[in-house]
Amino acid sequence: MKQFFILSLILSFLLLNICNAQKLNLTENKQTDIEFFIPIEKTNLYTRVVGNPEKPIIITLHGGPGAFNVDHEFFRNVFEKDYLMVYFDQRGSGKSDEFIDKTMFTTDQFVKDLDDVINYIKNKYPDKKINLLGTSWGGTYGFLYLLKHQEKINSFISNSGTANIQDNTFALIKHEKQLANKLLKKTDDPIKINRYNDILKKLDTIENSGFNKTFFADMNTIRYEFPKDLGFDVYWAQPEKKSVIDNLLKDPDFYTRNKYTPELLEKVMKKFEYVNEVFHAQESYNNLNILNEISVIKTPILIIQGEFDYAIGVESGKMIYKALKAVPKKDKELIYIKNASHNVPSEEPEQLYNSLTTFFKKHN
């Protein structure tokens, strides 16, 4: 169940292409599609560059931490005619070299890694605007990078990202407490009453834990286990659309387009689990809050999220928008996607498609 969920987070950001595959006709003689490894400190990052080499660059930042980048599936019929897309797997993830040194799985190191990637791409494709598009953790990653090197970035989209991981957790705990208390008032079933009281007790324990080394297990509990009893889904507003992911994973053409095999996908999922657990064993990551810091950012930014996204907290987008005090109003946008949660592309792809393309067109 958990593996399906993790895959759904990654693959739901690939499904817009299904709805829009016929909208763009790519000009073959202007397209490039190359793979290479970018050397960074003590390892190498797998990178795929696809699109129009005459156009501005968009570097995508995948989720996780620890996921992998198959965003070509998502963007091939959305952006690759009008941009040069750079897809790379972060340290220790996907097709990048296996990496197990836990001391280097930190946000500071990942910012350094991204700077190496950007410098490499700038040297390979000089005199081009560079834009960032981060999804989920990738949205947070983008903000962390802008705090250090915003002068290198033309514009940024945070898609279902956050600038306050600590608040995300408190918000989810608060939501689940409210649901549990409402359900307690509606039932006389002693089994259910005991269950809801157990949930409330455990939520109190997690809330006061300091989000320490047990955080990885605690998050699995409040993101996957408790929602089943409380009647909601942290990541889906329209859970019936999960079937689209099942169908995609059964499609041989999906693996061909993304240069994967089912066996390779299984291997990179194990790498994902390792990297993700390492990050969530760090109190500094679990309590990350850069809302005050991002007030220095001046780069044009679009913040976008689903209106029922309990993975990052439904107020996350509003808090980020308010905190971006140095970005002129004409250069910052906040969009909530109706009837969607964390899996926006598979739930409301047209709304997302229009928002992404309109923003990048405006700033490029």
PDB file of C-alpha atoms in Angstrom, residues 186-358:
ATOM      1  CA  LYS A 186     -21.382  10.584  16.328  1.00  0.00           C
ATOM      2  CA  THR A 187     -20.840   7.005  17.521  1.00  0.00           C
ATOM      3  CA  ASP A 188     -21.873   4.724  20.369  1.00  0.00           C
ATOM      4  CA  ASP A 189     -19.749   1.855  19.105  1.00  0.00           C
ATOM      5  CA  PRO A 190     -17.250   1.023  21.900  1.00  0.00           C
ATOM      6  CA  ILE A 191     -14.688  -0.303  19.413  1.00  0.00           C
ATOM      7  CA  LYS A 192     -14.739   2.919  17.425  1.00  0.00           C
ATOM      8  CA  ILE A 193     -14.682   5.023  20.579  1.00  0.00           C
ATOM      9  CA  ASN A 194     -11.539   3.225  21.746  1.00  0.00           C
ATOM     10  CA  ARG A 195      -9.948   3.645  18.335  1.00  0.00           C
ATOM     11  CA  TYR A 196     -10.624   7.367  18.121  1.00  0.00           C
ATOM     12  CA  ASN A 197      -9.333   7.890  21.667  1.00  0.00           C
ATOM     13  CA  ASP A 198      -6.195   5.934  20.812  1.00  0.00           C
ATOM     14  CA  ILE A 199      -5.688   8.132  17.748  1.00  0.00           C
ATOM     15  CA  LEU A 200      -6.091  11.306  19.807  1.00  0.00           C
ATOM     16  CA  LYS A 201      -3.603  10.048  22.387  1.00  0.00           C
ATOM     17  CA  LYS A 202      -1.048   9.145  19.723  1.00  0.00           C
ATOM     18  CA  LEU A 203      -1.528  12.497  17.989  1.00  0.00           C
ATOM     19  CA  ASP A 204      -0.760  14.262  21.275  1.00  0.00           C
ATOM     20  CA  THR A 205       2.410  12.224  21.642  1.00  0.00           C
ATOM     21  CA  ILE A 206       3.584  13.038  18.114  1.00  0.00           C
ATOM     22  CA  GLU A 207       2.682  16.711  18.476  1.00  0.00           C
ATOM     23  CA  ASN A 208       4.904  17.003  21.552  1.00  0.00           C
ATOM     24  CA  SER A 209       7.734  14.800  20.269  1.00  0.00           C
ATOM     25  CA  GLY A 210       9.855  17.581  18.791  1.00  0.00           C
ATOM     26  CA  PHE A 211       9.695  15.694  15.466  1.00  0.00           C
ATOM     27  CA  ASN A 212      12.861  13.773  16.225  1.00  0.00           C
ATOM     28  CA  LYS A 213      14.298  10.472  15.032  1.00  0.00           C
ATOM     29  CA  THR A 214      10.905   8.744  15.223  1.00  0.00           C
ATOM     30  CA  PHE A 215       9.458  11.244  12.752  1.00  0.00           C
ATOM     31  CA  PHE A 216       9.657   8.895   9.741  1.00  0.00           C
ATOM     32  CA  ALA A 217       7.519   6.273  11.493  1.00  0.00           C
ATOM     33  CA  ASP A 218       5.242   8.920  12.991  1.00  0.00           C
ATOM     34  CA  MET A 219       4.580  10.420   9.574  1.00  0.00           C
ATOM     35  CA  ASN A 220       3.723   7.030   8.152  1.00  0.00           C
ATOM     36  CA  THR A 221       1.184   6.731  10.956  1.00  0.00           C
ATOM     37  CA  ILE A 222      -0.554  10.075  10.480  1.00  0.00           C
ATOM     38  CA  ARG A 223      -0.309  10.139   6.692  1.00  0.00           C
ATOM     39  CA  TYR A 224      -1.277   6.551   5.869  1.00  0.00           C
ATOM     40  CA  GLU A 225      -2.771   4.794   8.900  1.00  0.00           C
ATOM     41  CA  PHE A 226      -5.000   7.261  10.740  1.00  0.00           C
ATOM     42  CA  PRO A 227      -6.685   8.738   7.633  1.00  0.00           C
ATOM     43  CA  LYS A 228      -8.246   5.336   6.881  1.00  0.00           C
ATOM     44  CA  ASP A 229     -10.049   5.455  10.227  1.00  0.00           C
ATOM     45  CA  LEU A 230     -10.880   9.137   9.948  1.00  0.00           C
ATOM     46  CA  GLY A 231     -12.398   8.984   6.466  1.00  0.00           C
ATOM     47  CA  PHE A 232     -10.133  11.173   4.375  1.00  0.00           C
ATOM     48  CA  ASP A 233      -7.013  10.975   2.219  1.00  0.00           C
ATOM     49  CA  VAL A 234      -4.012  13.207   2.913  1.00  0.00           C
ATOM     50  CA  TYR A 235      -2.975  13.309  -0.734  1.00  0.00           C
ATOM     51  CA  TRP A 236      -6.161  12.829  -2.765  1.00  0.00           C
ATOM     52  CA  ALA A 237      -9.346  14.859  -3.013  1.00  0.00           C
ATOM     53  CA  GLN A 238     -10.563  12.528  -5.791  1.00  0.00           C
ATOM     54  CA  PRO A 239      -9.193   9.088  -4.824  1.00  0.00           C
ATOM     55  CA  GLU A 240     -11.174   7.415  -7.590  1.00  0.00           C
ATOM     56  CA  LYS A 241      -8.606   8.805 -10.029  1.00  0.00           C
ATOM     57  CA  LYS A 242      -5.821   6.651  -8.579  1.00  0.00           C
ATOM     58  CA  SER A 243      -6.681   4.032 -11.209  1.00  0.00           C
ATOM     59  CA  VAL A 244      -5.040   6.189 -13.870  1.00  0.00           C
ATOM     60  CA  ILE A 245      -1.673   5.481 -12.254  1.00  0.00           C
ATOM     61  CA  ASP A 246      -2.317   1.739 -12.288  1.00  0.00           C
ATOM     62  CA  ASN A 247      -3.005   1.902 -16.015  1.00  0.00           C
ATOM     63  CA  LEU A 248       0.116   3.960 -16.668  1.00  0.00           C
ATOM     64  CA  LEU A 249       2.326   1.438 -14.876  1.00  0.00           C
ATOM     65  CA  LYS A 250       0.927  -1.311 -17.084  1.00  0.00           C
ATOM     66  CA  ASP A 251       1.754   0.583 -20.281  1.00  0.00           C
ATOM     67  CA  PRO A 252       5.009  -0.623 -21.933  1.00  0.00           C
ATOM     68  CA  ASP A 253       5.279   2.688 -23.804  1.00  0.00           C
ATOM     69  CA  PHE A 254       5.553   4.511 -20.485  1.00  0.00           C
ATOM     70  CA  TYR A 255       8.771   2.639 -19.695  1.00  0.00           C
ATOM     71  CA  THR A 256      10.123   3.157 -23.208  1.00  0.00           C
ATOM     72  CA  ARG A 257       9.515   6.905 -23.185  1.00  0.00           C
ATOM     73  CA  ASN A 258      11.155   7.318 -19.803  1.00  0.00           C
ATOM     74  CA  LYS A 259      13.984   4.819 -20.390  1.00  0.00           C
ATOM     75  CA  TYR A 260      12.954   2.683 -17.445  1.00  0.00           C
ATOM     76  CA  THR A 261      11.997  -0.922 -16.859  1.00  0.00           C
ATOM     77  CA  PRO A 262       9.724  -2.320 -14.132  1.00  0.00           C
ATOM     78  CA  GLU A 263      12.828  -3.845 -12.547  1.00  0.00           C
ATOM     79  CA  LEU A 264      14.694  -0.536 -12.534  1.00  0.00           C
ATOM     80  CA  LEU A 265      11.651   1.210 -11.101  1.00  0.00           C
ATOM     81  CA  GLU A 266      11.663  -1.257  -8.226  1.00  0.00           C
ATOM     82  CA  LYS A 267      15.346  -0.562  -7.545  1.00  0.00           C
ATOM     83  CA  VAL A 268      14.964   3.199  -7.496  1.00  0.00           C
ATOM     84  CA  MET A 269      12.011   2.869  -5.113  1.00  0.00           C
ATOM     85  CA  LYS A 270      14.373   1.250  -2.606  1.00  0.00           C
ATOM     86  CA  LYS A 271      16.773   4.177  -3.024  1.00  0.00           C
ATOM     87  CA  PHE A 272      13.840   6.526  -2.472  1.00  0.00           C
ATOM     88  CA  GLU A 273      12.953   4.823   0.787  1.00  0.00           C
ATOM     89  CA  TYR A 274      16.546   5.082   2.043  1.00  0.00           C
ATOM     90  CA  VAL A 275      17.051   8.758   1.215  1.00  0.00           C
ATOM     91  CA  ASN A 276      13.626   9.734   2.517  1.00  0.00           C
ATOM     92  CA  GLU A 277      14.166   7.994   5.833  1.00  0.00           C
ATOM     93  CA  VAL A 278      17.606   9.592   6.265  1.00  0.00           C
ATOM     94  CA  PHE A 279      16.133  13.066   5.832  1.00  0.00           C
ATOM     95  CA  HIS A 280      13.256  12.366   8.191  1.00  0.00           C
ATOM     96  CA  ALA A 281      15.654  11.283  10.918  1.00  0.00           C
ATOM     97  CA  GLN A 282      16.894  14.872  11.161  1.00  0.00           C
ATOM     98  CA  GLU A 283      15.150  17.286  13.506  1.00  0.00           C
ATOM     99  CA  SER A 284      16.524  20.171  11.434  1.00  0.00           C
ATOM    100  CA  TYR A 285      14.663  18.898   8.363  1.00  0.00           C
ATOM    101  CA  ASN A 286      11.490  17.908  10.200  1.00  0.00           C
ATOM    102  CA  ASN A 287      11.267  21.356  11.805  1.00  0.00           C
ATOM    103  CA  LEU A 288      12.419  23.342   8.779  1.00  0.00           C
ATOM    104  CA  ASN A 289      10.789  26.773   8.621  1.00  0.00           C
ATOM    105  CA  ILE A 290      12.119  29.367   6.155  1.00  0.00           C
ATOM    106  CA  LEU A 291       9.048  31.613   5.964  1.00  0.00           C
ATOM    107  CA  ASN A 292      10.897  34.573   7.444  1.00  0.00           C
ATOM    108  CA  GLU A 293      13.994  34.007   5.335  1.00  0.00           C
ATOM    109  CA  ILE A 294      12.192  33.996   1.978  1.00  0.00           C
ATOM    110  CA  SER A 295      11.264  37.645   2.476  1.00  0.00           C
ATOM    111  CA  VAL A 296      14.540  38.537   0.701  1.00  0.00           C
ATOM    112  CA  ILE A 297      13.595  36.737  -2.518  1.00  0.00           C
ATOM    113  CA  LYS A 298      12.811  39.003  -5.482  1.00  0.00           C
ATOM    114  CA  THR A 299      12.531  36.371  -8.229  1.00  0.00           C
ATOM    115  CA  PRO A 300       9.125  36.037  -9.979  1.00  0.00           C
ATOM    116  CA  ILE A 301       7.266  33.165  -8.319  1.00  0.00           C
ATOM    117  CA  LEU A 302       4.076  31.172  -8.820  1.00  0.00           C
ATOM    118  CA  ILE A 303       2.795  29.262  -5.782  1.00  0.00           C
ATOM    119  CA  ILE A 304       0.279  26.600  -6.698  1.00  0.00           C
ATOM    120  CA  GLN A 305      -1.426  23.888  -4.661  1.00  0.00           C
ATOM    121  CA  GLY A 306      -4.611  21.900  -4.306  1.00  0.00           C
ATOM    122  CA  GLU A 307      -7.283  23.384  -2.046  1.00  0.00           C
ATOM    123  CA  PHE A 308      -7.473  20.145  -0.015  1.00  0.00           C
ATOM    124  CA  ASP A 309      -3.740  19.438   0.171  1.00  0.00           C
ATOM    125  CA  TYR A 310      -3.285  18.149   3.714  1.00  0.00           C
ATOM    126  CA  ALA A 311       0.238  16.928   2.911  1.00  0.00           C
ATOM    127  CA  ILE A 312       1.524  20.509   3.102  1.00  0.00           C
ATOM    128  CA  GLY A 313      -1.395  22.116   4.915  1.00  0.00           C
ATOM    129  CA  VAL A 314      -4.202  23.976   3.220  1.00  0.00           C
ATOM    130  CA  GLU A 315      -2.832  27.346   4.404  1.00  0.00           C
ATOM    131  CA  SER A 316       0.687  26.706   3.078  1.00  0.00           C
ATOM    132  CA  GLY A 317       0.299  28.623  -0.189  1.00  0.00           C
ATOM    133  CA  LYS A 318      -1.198  31.660   1.559  1.00  0.00           C
ATOM    134  CA  MET A 319       1.642  31.746   4.099  1.00  0.00           C
ATOM    135  CA  ILE A 320       4.280  31.591   1.371  1.00  0.00           C
ATOM    136  CA  TYR A 321       2.622  34.301  -0.711  1.00  0.00           C
ATOM    137  CA  LYS A 322       2.406  36.620   2.300  1.00  0.00           C
ATOM    138  CA  ALA A 323       6.042  35.930   3.250  1.00  0.00           C
ATOM    139  CA  LEU A 324       7.392  36.855  -0.218  1.00  0.00           C
ATOM    140  CA  LYS A 325       7.433  40.548   0.660  1.00  0.00           C
ATOM    141  CA  ALA A 326      10.217  41.537  -1.743  1.00  0.00           C
ATOM    142  CA  VAL A 327       8.601  40.063  -4.856  1.00  0.00           C
ATOM    143  CA  PRO A 328       6.581  42.764  -6.676  1.00  0.00           C
ATOM    144  CA  LYS A 329       2.873  41.950  -6.822  1.00  0.00           C
ATOM    145  CA  LYS A 330       3.014  41.816 -10.597  1.00  0.00           C
ATOM    146  CA  ASP A 331       5.636  39.044 -10.340  1.00  0.00           C
ATOM    147  CA  LYS A 332       4.059  36.749  -7.739  1.00  0.00           C
ATOM    148  CA  GLU A 333       0.947  34.646  -8.036  1.00  0.00           C
ATOM    149  CA  LEU A 334      -0.972  32.277  -5.762  1.00  0.00           C
ATOM    150  CA  ILE A 335      -3.318  29.732  -7.286  1.00  0.00           C
ATOM    151  CA  TYR A 336      -5.395  27.159  -5.418  1.00  0.00           C
ATOM    152  CA  ILE A 337      -6.650  24.343  -7.629  1.00  0.00           C
ATOM    153  CA  LYS A 338     -10.259  23.485  -6.873  1.00  0.00           C
ATOM    154  CA  ASN A 339     -11.205  19.921  -5.947  1.00  0.00           C
ATOM    155  CA  ALA A 340      -7.584  18.747  -5.762  1.00  0.00           C
ATOM    156  CA  SER A 341      -5.080  17.721  -3.119  1.00  0.00           C
ATOM    157  CA  HIS A 342      -1.365  16.911  -3.446  1.00  0.00           C
ATOM    158  CA  ASN A 343      -1.864  14.996  -6.699  1.00  0.00           C
ATOM    159  CA  VAL A 344      -3.003  17.997  -8.711  1.00  0.00           C
ATOM    160  CA  PRO A 345      -2.024  16.717 -12.198  1.00  0.00           C
ATOM    161  CA  SER A 346      -4.111  13.577 -11.978  1.00  0.00           C
ATOM    162  CA  GLU A 347      -7.066  15.308 -10.341  1.00  0.00           C
ATOM    163  CA  GLU A 348      -7.347  18.639 -12.205  1.00  0.00           C
ATOM    164  CA  PRO A 349      -4.785  18.601 -15.032  1.00  0.00           C
ATOM    165  CA  GLU A 350      -6.293  21.342 -17.177  1.00  0.00           C
ATOM    166  CA  GLN A 351      -6.218  23.910 -14.372  1.00  0.00           C
ATOM    167  CA  LEU A 352      -2.612  23.046 -13.596  1.00  0.00           C
ATOM    168  CA  TYR A 353      -1.567  23.059 -17.251  1.00  0.00           C
ATOM    169  CA  ASN A 354      -2.975  26.522 -17.853  1.00  0.00           C
ATOM    170  CA  SER A 355      -1.389  27.948 -14.708  1.00  0.00           C
ATOM    171  CA  LEU A 356       2.111  26.614 -15.419  1.00  0.00           C
ATOM    172  CA  THR A 357       2.270  27.582 -19.068  1.00  0.00           C
ATOM    173  CA  THR A 358       0.768  31.044 -18.564  1.00  0.00           C
TER     174      THR A 358
END
